[in-house]
Short mmCIF file of N, CA and C in Angstrom, two decimals:
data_model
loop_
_atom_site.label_atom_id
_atom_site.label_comp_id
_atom_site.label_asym_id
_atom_site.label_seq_id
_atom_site.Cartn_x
_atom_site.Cartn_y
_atom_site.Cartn_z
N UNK A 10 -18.45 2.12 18.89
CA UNK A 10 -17.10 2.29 18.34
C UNK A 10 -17.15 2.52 16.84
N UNK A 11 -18.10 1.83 16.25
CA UNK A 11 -18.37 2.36 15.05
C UNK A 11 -18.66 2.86 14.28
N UNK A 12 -19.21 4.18 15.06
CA UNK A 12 -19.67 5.45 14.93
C UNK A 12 -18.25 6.61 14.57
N UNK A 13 -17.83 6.23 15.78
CA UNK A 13 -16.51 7.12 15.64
C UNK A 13 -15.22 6.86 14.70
N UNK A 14 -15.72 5.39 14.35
CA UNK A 14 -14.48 4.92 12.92
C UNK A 14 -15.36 5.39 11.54
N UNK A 15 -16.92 5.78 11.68
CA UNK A 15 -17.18 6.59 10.50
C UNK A 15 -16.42 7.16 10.55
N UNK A 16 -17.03 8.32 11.50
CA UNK A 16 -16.84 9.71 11.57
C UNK A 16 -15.30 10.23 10.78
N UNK A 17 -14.22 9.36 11.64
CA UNK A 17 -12.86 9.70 11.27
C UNK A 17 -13.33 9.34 9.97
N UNK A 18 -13.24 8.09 9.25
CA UNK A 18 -13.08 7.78 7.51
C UNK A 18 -13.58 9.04 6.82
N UNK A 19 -14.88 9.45 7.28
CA UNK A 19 -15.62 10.44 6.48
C UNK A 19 -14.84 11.69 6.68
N UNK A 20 -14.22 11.83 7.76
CA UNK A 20 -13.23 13.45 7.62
C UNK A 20 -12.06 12.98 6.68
N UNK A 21 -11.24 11.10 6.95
CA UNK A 21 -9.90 11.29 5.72
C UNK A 21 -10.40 11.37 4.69
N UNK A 22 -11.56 10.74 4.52
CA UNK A 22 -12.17 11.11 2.79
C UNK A 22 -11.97 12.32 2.48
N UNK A 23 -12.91 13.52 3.28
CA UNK A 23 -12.99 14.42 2.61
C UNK A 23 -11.63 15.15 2.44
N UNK A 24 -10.97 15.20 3.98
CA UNK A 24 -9.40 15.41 3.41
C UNK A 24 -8.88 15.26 2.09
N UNK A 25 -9.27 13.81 1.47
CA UNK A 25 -7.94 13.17 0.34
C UNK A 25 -9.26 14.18 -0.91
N UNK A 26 -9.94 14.32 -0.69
CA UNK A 26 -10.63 14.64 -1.83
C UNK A 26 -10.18 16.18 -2.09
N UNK A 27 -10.50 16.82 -0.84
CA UNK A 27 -9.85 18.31 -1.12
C UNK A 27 -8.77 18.79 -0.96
N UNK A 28 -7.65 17.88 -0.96
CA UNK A 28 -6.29 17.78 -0.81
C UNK A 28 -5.28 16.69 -1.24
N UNK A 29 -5.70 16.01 -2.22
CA UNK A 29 -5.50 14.77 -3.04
C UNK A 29 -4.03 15.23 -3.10
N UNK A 30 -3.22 13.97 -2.01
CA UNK A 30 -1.66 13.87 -2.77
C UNK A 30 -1.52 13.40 -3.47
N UNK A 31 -0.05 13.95 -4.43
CA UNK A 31 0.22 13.58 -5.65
C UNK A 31 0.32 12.26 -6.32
N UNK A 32 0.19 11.46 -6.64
CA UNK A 32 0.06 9.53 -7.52
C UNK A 32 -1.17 8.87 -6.36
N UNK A 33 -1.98 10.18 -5.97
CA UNK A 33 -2.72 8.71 -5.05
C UNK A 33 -4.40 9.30 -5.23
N UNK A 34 -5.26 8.14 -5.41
CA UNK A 34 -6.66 8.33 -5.65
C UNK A 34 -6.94 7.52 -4.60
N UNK A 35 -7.93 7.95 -3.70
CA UNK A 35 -8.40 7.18 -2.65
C UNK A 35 -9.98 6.94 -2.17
N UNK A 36 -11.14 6.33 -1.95
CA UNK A 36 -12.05 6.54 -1.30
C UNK A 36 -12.95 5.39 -0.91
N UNK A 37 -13.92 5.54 -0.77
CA UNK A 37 -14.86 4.13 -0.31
C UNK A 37 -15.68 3.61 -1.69
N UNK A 38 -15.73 2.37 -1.66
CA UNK A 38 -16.28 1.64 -3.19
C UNK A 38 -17.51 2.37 -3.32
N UNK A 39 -18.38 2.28 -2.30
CA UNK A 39 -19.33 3.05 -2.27
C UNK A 39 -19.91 3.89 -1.31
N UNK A 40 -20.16 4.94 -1.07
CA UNK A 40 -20.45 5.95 0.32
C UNK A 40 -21.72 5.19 1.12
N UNK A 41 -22.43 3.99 0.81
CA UNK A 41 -22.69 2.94 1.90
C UNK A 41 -22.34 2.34 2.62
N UNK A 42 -20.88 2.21 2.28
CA UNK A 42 -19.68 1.63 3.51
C UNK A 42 -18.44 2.17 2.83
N UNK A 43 -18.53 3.06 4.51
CA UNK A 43 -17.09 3.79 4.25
C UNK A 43 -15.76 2.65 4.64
N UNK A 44 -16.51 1.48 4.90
CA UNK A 44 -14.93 0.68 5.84
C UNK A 44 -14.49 -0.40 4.77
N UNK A 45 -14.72 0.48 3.19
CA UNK A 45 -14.33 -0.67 2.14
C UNK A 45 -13.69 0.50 1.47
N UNK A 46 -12.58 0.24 0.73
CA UNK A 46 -12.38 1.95 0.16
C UNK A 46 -11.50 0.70 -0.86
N UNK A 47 -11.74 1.55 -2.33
CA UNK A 47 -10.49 1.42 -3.44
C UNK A 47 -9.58 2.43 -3.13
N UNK A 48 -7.97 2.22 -3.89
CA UNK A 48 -7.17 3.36 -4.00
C UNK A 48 -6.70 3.03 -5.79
N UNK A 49 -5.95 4.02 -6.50
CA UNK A 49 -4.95 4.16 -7.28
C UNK A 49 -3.56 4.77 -6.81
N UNK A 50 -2.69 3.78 -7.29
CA UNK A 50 -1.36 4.28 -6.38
C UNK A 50 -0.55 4.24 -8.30
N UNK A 51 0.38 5.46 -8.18
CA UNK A 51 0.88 6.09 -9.15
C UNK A 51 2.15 5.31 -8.94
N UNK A 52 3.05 4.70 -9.72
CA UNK A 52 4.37 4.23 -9.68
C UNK A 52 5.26 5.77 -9.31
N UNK A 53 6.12 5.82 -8.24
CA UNK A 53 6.89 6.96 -8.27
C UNK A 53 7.62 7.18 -9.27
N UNK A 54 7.94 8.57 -9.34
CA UNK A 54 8.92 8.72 -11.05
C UNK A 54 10.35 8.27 -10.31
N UNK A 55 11.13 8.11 -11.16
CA UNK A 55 12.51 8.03 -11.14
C UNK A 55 12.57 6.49 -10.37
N UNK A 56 11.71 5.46 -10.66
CA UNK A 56 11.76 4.24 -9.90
C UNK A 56 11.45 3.31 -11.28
N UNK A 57 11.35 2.33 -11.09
CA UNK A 57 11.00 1.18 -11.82
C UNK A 57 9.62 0.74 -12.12
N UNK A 58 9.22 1.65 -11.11
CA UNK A 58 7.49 1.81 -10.73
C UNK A 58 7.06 2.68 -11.70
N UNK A 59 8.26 3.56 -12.00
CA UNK A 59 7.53 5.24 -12.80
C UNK A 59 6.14 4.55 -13.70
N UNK A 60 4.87 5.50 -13.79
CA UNK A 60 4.53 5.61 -14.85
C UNK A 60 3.01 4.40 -14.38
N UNK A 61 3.47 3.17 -13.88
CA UNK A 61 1.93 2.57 -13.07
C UNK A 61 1.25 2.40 -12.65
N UNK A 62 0.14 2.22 -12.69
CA UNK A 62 -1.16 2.50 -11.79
C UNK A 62 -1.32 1.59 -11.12
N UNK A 63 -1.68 1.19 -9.80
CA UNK A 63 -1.83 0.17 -9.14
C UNK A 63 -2.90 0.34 -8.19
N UNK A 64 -3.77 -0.68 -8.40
CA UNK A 64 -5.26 -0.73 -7.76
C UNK A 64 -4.59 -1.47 -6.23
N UNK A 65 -5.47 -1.02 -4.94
CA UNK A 65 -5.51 -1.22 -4.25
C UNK A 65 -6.71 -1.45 -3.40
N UNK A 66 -6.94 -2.29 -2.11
CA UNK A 66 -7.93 -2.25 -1.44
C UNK A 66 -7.68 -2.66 -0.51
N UNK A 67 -8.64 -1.46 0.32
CA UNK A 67 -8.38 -1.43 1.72
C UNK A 67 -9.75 -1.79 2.95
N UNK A 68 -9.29 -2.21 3.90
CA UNK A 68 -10.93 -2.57 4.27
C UNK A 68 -10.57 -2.11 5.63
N UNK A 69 -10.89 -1.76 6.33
CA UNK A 69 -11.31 -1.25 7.94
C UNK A 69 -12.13 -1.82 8.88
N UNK A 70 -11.52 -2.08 10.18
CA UNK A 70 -11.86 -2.58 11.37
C UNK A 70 -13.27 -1.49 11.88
N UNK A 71 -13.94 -1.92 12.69
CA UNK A 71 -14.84 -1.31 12.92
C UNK A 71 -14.27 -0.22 14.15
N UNK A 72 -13.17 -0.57 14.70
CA UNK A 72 -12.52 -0.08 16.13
C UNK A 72 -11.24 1.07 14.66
N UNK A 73 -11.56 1.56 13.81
CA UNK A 73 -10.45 2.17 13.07
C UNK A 73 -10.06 3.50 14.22
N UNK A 74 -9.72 4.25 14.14
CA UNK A 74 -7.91 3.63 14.19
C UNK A 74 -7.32 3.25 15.04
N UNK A 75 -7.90 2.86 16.02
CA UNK A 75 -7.55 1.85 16.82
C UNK A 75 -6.76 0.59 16.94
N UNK A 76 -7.66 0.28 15.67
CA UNK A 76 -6.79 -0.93 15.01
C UNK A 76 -6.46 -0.74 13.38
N UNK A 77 -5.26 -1.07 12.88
CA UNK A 77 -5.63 -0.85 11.65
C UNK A 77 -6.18 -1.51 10.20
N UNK A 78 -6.10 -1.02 9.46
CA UNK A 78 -6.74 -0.97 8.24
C UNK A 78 -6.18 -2.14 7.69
N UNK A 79 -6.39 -3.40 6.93
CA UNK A 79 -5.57 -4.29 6.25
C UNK A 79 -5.99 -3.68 4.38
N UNK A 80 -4.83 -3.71 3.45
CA UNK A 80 -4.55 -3.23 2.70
C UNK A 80 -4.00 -4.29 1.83
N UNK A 81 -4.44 -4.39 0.70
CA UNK A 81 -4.01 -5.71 -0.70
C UNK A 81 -3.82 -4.82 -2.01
N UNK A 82 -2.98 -5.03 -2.54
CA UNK A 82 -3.02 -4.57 -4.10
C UNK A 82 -3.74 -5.45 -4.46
N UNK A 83 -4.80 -5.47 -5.67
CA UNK A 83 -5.31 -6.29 -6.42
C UNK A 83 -4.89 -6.12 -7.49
N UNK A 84 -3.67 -5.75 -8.41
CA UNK A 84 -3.00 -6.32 -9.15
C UNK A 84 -1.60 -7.05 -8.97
N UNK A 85 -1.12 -7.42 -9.99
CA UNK A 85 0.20 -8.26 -9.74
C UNK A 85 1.17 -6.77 -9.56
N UNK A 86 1.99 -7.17 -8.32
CA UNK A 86 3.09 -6.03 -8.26
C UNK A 86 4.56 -7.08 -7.91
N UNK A 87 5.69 -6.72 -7.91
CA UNK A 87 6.67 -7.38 -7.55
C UNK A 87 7.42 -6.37 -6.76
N UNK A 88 7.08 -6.48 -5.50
CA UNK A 88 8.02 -6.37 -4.41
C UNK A 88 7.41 -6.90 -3.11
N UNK A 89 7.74 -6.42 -1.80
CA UNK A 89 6.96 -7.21 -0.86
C UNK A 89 5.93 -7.39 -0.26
N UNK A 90 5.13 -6.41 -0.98
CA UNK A 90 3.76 -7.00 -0.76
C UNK A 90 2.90 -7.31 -1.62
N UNK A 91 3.70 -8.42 -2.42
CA UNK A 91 2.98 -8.77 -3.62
C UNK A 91 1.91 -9.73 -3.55
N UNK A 92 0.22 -9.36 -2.77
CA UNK A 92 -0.47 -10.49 -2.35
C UNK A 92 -0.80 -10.88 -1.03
N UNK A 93 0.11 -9.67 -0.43
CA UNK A 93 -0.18 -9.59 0.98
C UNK A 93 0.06 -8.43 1.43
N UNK A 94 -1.16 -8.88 2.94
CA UNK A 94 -1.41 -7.64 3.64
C UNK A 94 0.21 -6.09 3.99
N UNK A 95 -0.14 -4.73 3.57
CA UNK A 95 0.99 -4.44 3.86
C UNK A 95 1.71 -4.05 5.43
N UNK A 96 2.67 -3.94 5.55
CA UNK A 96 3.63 -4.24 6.61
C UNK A 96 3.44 -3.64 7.63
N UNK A 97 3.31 -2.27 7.76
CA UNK A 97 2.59 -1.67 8.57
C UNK A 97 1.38 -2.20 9.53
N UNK A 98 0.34 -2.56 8.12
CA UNK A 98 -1.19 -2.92 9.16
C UNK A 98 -1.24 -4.42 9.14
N UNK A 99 0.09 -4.88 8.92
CA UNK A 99 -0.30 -6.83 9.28
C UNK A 99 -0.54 -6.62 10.98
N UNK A 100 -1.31 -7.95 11.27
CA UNK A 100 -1.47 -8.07 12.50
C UNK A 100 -0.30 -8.29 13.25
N UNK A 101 0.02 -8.81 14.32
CA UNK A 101 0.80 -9.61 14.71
C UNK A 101 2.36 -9.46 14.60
N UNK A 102 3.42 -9.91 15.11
CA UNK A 102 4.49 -9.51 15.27
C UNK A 102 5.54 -9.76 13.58
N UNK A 103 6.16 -8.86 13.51
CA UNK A 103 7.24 -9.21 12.53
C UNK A 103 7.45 -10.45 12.08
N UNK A 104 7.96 -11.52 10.99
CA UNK A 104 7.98 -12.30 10.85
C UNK A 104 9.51 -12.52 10.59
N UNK A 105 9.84 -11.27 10.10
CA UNK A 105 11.18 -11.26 10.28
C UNK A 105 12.20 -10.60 11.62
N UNK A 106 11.35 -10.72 12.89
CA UNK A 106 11.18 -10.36 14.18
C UNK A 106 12.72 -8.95 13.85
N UNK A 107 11.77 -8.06 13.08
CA UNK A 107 12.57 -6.43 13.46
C UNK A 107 11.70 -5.61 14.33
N UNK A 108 10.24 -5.79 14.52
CA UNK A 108 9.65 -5.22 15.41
C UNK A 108 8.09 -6.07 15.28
N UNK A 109 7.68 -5.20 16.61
CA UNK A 109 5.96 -6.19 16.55
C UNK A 109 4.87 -4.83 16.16
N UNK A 110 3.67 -5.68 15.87
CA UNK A 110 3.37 -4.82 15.24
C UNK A 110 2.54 -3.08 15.93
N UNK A 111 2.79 -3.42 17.39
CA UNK A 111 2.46 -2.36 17.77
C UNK A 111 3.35 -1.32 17.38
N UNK A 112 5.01 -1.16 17.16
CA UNK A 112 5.78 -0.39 16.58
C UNK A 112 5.08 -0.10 15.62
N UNK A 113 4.50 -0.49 14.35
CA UNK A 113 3.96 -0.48 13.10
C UNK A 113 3.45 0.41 12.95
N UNK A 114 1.88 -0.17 14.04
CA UNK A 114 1.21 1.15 13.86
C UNK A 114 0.49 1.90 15.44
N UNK A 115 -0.09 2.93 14.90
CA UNK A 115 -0.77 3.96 15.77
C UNK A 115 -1.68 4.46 15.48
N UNK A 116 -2.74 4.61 15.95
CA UNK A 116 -3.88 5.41 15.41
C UNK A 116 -3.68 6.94 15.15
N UNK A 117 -2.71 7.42 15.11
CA UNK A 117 -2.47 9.15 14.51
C UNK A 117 -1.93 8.78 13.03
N UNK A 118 -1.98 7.13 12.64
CA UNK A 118 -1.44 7.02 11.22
C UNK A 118 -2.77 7.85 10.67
N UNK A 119 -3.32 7.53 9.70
CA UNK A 119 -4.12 7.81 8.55
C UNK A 119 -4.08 7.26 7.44
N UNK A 120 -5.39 7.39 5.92
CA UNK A 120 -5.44 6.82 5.19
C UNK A 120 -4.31 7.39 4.24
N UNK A 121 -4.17 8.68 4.21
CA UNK A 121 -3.23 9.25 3.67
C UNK A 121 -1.96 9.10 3.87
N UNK A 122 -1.03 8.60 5.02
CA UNK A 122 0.16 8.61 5.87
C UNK A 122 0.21 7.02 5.03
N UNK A 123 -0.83 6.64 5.38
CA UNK A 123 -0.59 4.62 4.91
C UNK A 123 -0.11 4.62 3.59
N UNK A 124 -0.80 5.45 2.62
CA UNK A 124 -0.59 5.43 1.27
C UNK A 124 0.72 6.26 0.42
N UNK A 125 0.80 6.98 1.60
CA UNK A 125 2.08 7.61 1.16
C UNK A 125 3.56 6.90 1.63
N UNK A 126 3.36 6.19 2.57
CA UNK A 126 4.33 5.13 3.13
C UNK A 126 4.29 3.96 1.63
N UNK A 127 2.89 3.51 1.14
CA UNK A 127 2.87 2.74 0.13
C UNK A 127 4.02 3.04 -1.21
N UNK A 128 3.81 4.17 -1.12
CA UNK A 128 4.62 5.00 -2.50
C UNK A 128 6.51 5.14 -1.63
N UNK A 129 6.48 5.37 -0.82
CA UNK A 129 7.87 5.55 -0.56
C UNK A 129 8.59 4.22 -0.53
N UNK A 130 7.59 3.13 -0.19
CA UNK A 130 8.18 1.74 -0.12
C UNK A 130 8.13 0.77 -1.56
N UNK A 131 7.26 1.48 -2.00
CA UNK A 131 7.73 1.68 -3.87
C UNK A 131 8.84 2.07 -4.76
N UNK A 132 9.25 3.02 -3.66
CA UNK A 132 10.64 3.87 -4.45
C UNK A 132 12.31 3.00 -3.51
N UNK A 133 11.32 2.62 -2.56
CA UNK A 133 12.63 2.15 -1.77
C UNK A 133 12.08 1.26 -1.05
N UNK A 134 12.04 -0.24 -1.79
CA UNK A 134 12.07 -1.51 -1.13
C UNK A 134 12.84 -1.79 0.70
N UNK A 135 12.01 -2.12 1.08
CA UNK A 135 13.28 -2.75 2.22
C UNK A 135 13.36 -4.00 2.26
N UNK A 136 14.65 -5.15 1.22
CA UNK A 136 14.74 -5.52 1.08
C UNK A 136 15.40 -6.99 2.03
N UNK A 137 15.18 -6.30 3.52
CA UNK A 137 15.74 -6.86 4.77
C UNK A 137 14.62 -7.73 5.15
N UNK A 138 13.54 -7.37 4.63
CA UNK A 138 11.93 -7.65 5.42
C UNK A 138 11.05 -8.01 4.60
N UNK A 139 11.41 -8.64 3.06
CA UNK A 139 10.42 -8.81 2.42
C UNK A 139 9.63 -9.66 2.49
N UNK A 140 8.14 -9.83 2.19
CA UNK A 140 7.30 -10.85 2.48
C UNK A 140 7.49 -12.01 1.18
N UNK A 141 7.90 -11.07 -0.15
CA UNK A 141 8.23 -12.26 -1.25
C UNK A 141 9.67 -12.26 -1.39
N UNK A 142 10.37 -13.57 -0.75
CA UNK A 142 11.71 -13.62 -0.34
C UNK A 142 12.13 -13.21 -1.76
N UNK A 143 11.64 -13.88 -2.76
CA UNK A 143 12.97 -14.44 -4.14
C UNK A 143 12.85 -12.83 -4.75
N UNK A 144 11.55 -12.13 -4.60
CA UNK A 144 11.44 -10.43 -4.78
C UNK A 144 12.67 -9.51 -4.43
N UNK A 145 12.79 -10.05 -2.76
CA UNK A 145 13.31 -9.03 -2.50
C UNK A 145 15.06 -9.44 -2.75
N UNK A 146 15.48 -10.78 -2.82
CA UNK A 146 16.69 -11.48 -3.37
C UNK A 146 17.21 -10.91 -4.86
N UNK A 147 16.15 -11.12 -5.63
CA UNK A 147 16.44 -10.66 -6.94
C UNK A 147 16.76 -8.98 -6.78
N UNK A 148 16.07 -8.23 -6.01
CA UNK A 148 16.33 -6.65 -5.77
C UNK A 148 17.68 -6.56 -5.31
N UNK A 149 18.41 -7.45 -4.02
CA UNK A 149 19.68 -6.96 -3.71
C UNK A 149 21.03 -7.94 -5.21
N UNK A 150 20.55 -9.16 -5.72
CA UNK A 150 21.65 -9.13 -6.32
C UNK A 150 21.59 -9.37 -7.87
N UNK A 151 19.86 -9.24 -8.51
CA UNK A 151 20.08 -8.65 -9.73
C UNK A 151 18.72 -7.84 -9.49
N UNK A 152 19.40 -6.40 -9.71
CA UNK A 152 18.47 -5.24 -9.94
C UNK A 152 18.18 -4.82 -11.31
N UNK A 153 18.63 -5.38 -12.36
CA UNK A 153 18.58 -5.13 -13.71
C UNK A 153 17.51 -6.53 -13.96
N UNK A 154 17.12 -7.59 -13.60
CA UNK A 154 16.66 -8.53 -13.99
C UNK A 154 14.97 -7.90 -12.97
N UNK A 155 15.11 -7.57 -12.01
CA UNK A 155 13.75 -7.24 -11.20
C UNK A 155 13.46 -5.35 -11.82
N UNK A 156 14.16 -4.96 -12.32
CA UNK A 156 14.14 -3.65 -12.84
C UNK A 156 13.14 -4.31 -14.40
N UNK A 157 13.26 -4.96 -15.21
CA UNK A 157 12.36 -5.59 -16.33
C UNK A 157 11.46 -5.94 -15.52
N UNK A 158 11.19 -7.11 -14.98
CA UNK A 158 9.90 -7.31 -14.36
C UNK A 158 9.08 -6.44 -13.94
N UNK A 159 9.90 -5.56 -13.76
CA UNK A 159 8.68 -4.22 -13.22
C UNK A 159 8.29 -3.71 -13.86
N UNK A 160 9.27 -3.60 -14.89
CA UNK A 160 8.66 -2.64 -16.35
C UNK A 160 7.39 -3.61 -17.04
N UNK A 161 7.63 -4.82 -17.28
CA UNK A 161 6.47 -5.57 -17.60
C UNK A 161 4.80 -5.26 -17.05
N UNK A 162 5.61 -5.32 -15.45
CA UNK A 162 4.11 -5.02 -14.62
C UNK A 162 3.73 -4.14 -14.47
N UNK A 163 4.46 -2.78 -14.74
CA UNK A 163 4.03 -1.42 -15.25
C UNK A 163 2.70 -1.10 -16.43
N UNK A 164 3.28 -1.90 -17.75
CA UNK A 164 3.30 -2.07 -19.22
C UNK A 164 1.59 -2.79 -18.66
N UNK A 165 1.75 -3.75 -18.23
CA UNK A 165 0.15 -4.64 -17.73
C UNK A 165 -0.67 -3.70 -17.20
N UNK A 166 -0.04 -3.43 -15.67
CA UNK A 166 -1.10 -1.92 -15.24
C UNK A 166 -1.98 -1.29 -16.28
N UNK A 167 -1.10 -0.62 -17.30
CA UNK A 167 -1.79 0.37 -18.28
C UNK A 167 -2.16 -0.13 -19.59
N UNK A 168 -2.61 -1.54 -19.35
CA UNK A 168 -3.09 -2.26 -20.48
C UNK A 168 -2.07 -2.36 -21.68
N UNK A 169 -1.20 -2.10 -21.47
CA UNK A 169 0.12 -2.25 -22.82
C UNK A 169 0.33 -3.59 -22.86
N UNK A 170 0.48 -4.01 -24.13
CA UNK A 170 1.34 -5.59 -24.29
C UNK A 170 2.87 -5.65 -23.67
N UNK A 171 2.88 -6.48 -23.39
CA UNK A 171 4.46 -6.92 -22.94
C UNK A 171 5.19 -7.86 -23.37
#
């Protein structure tokens, strides 16, 4: 089975490499194991995000895509997956029981589809389902107070003082 979860990684690699979507850097830490990959995820423009870089890491099941990929930012971000696995490739059923996680995912996702879901859920919280409650609280009833915080954690991303 773990032959064929190369195989796929080594075709999305080369995909993202010769077809790199726009705010996203993707690949394996090192081409000795493809089932460890860094990303850079671009804050979308016209968001609160605009303008940040955000390190990510992703690690892969040996059964990929079969099963999926679990995924961590390793910097501080503020929204709902600040520190945890994202929503899509958590195991196990909803916690906020809107669906389980076979809805989530499918193996016709991809590394690319995951990361671009990352960026859209950047630009548009779903604030029904967040994993950091007081995150996604502060988003529906002060968006000017979680709109600074972001700018802070933007400002950090790119080594700026805050």
């Amino acid at each position: 089975m773990a032959g064929s979860a190369l195989r796929r990684l080594m075709a999305e690699y080369k995909q993202l490499t010769l077809n790199p979507p726009e705010g996203i850097i993707a690949g394996p830490i090192n081409e000795e194991n493809f089932f460890e990959w860094e990303a850079l995820i671009t804050g979308p423009e016209g968001t609160c995000f605009e303008g940040g870089v955000f390190p990510a890491k992703l690690i892969f099941p040996p059964d990929y895509p079969l099963s999926p990929p679990k995924m961590q930012f390793t910097c501080e971000i503020l929204c709902r997956w600040q520190s945890v696995y994202i929503y899509f490739t958590c195991s196990g059923d909803d916690p906020m029981g809107y669906e389980s996680s076979a809805e989530r995912w499918s193996p016709v996702q991809s590394v690319e589809k995951i990361l671009l879901s990352v960026i859209s859920m950047l630009a548009e919280p779903n604030d029904e389902s967040g994993a950091n409650v007081d995150a996604a609280k502060m988003w529906r009833e002060s968006r000017e107070e979680f709109n600074k915080i972001a700018e802070k954690i933007v400002r950090r991303t790119l080594g700026i003082p805050t």
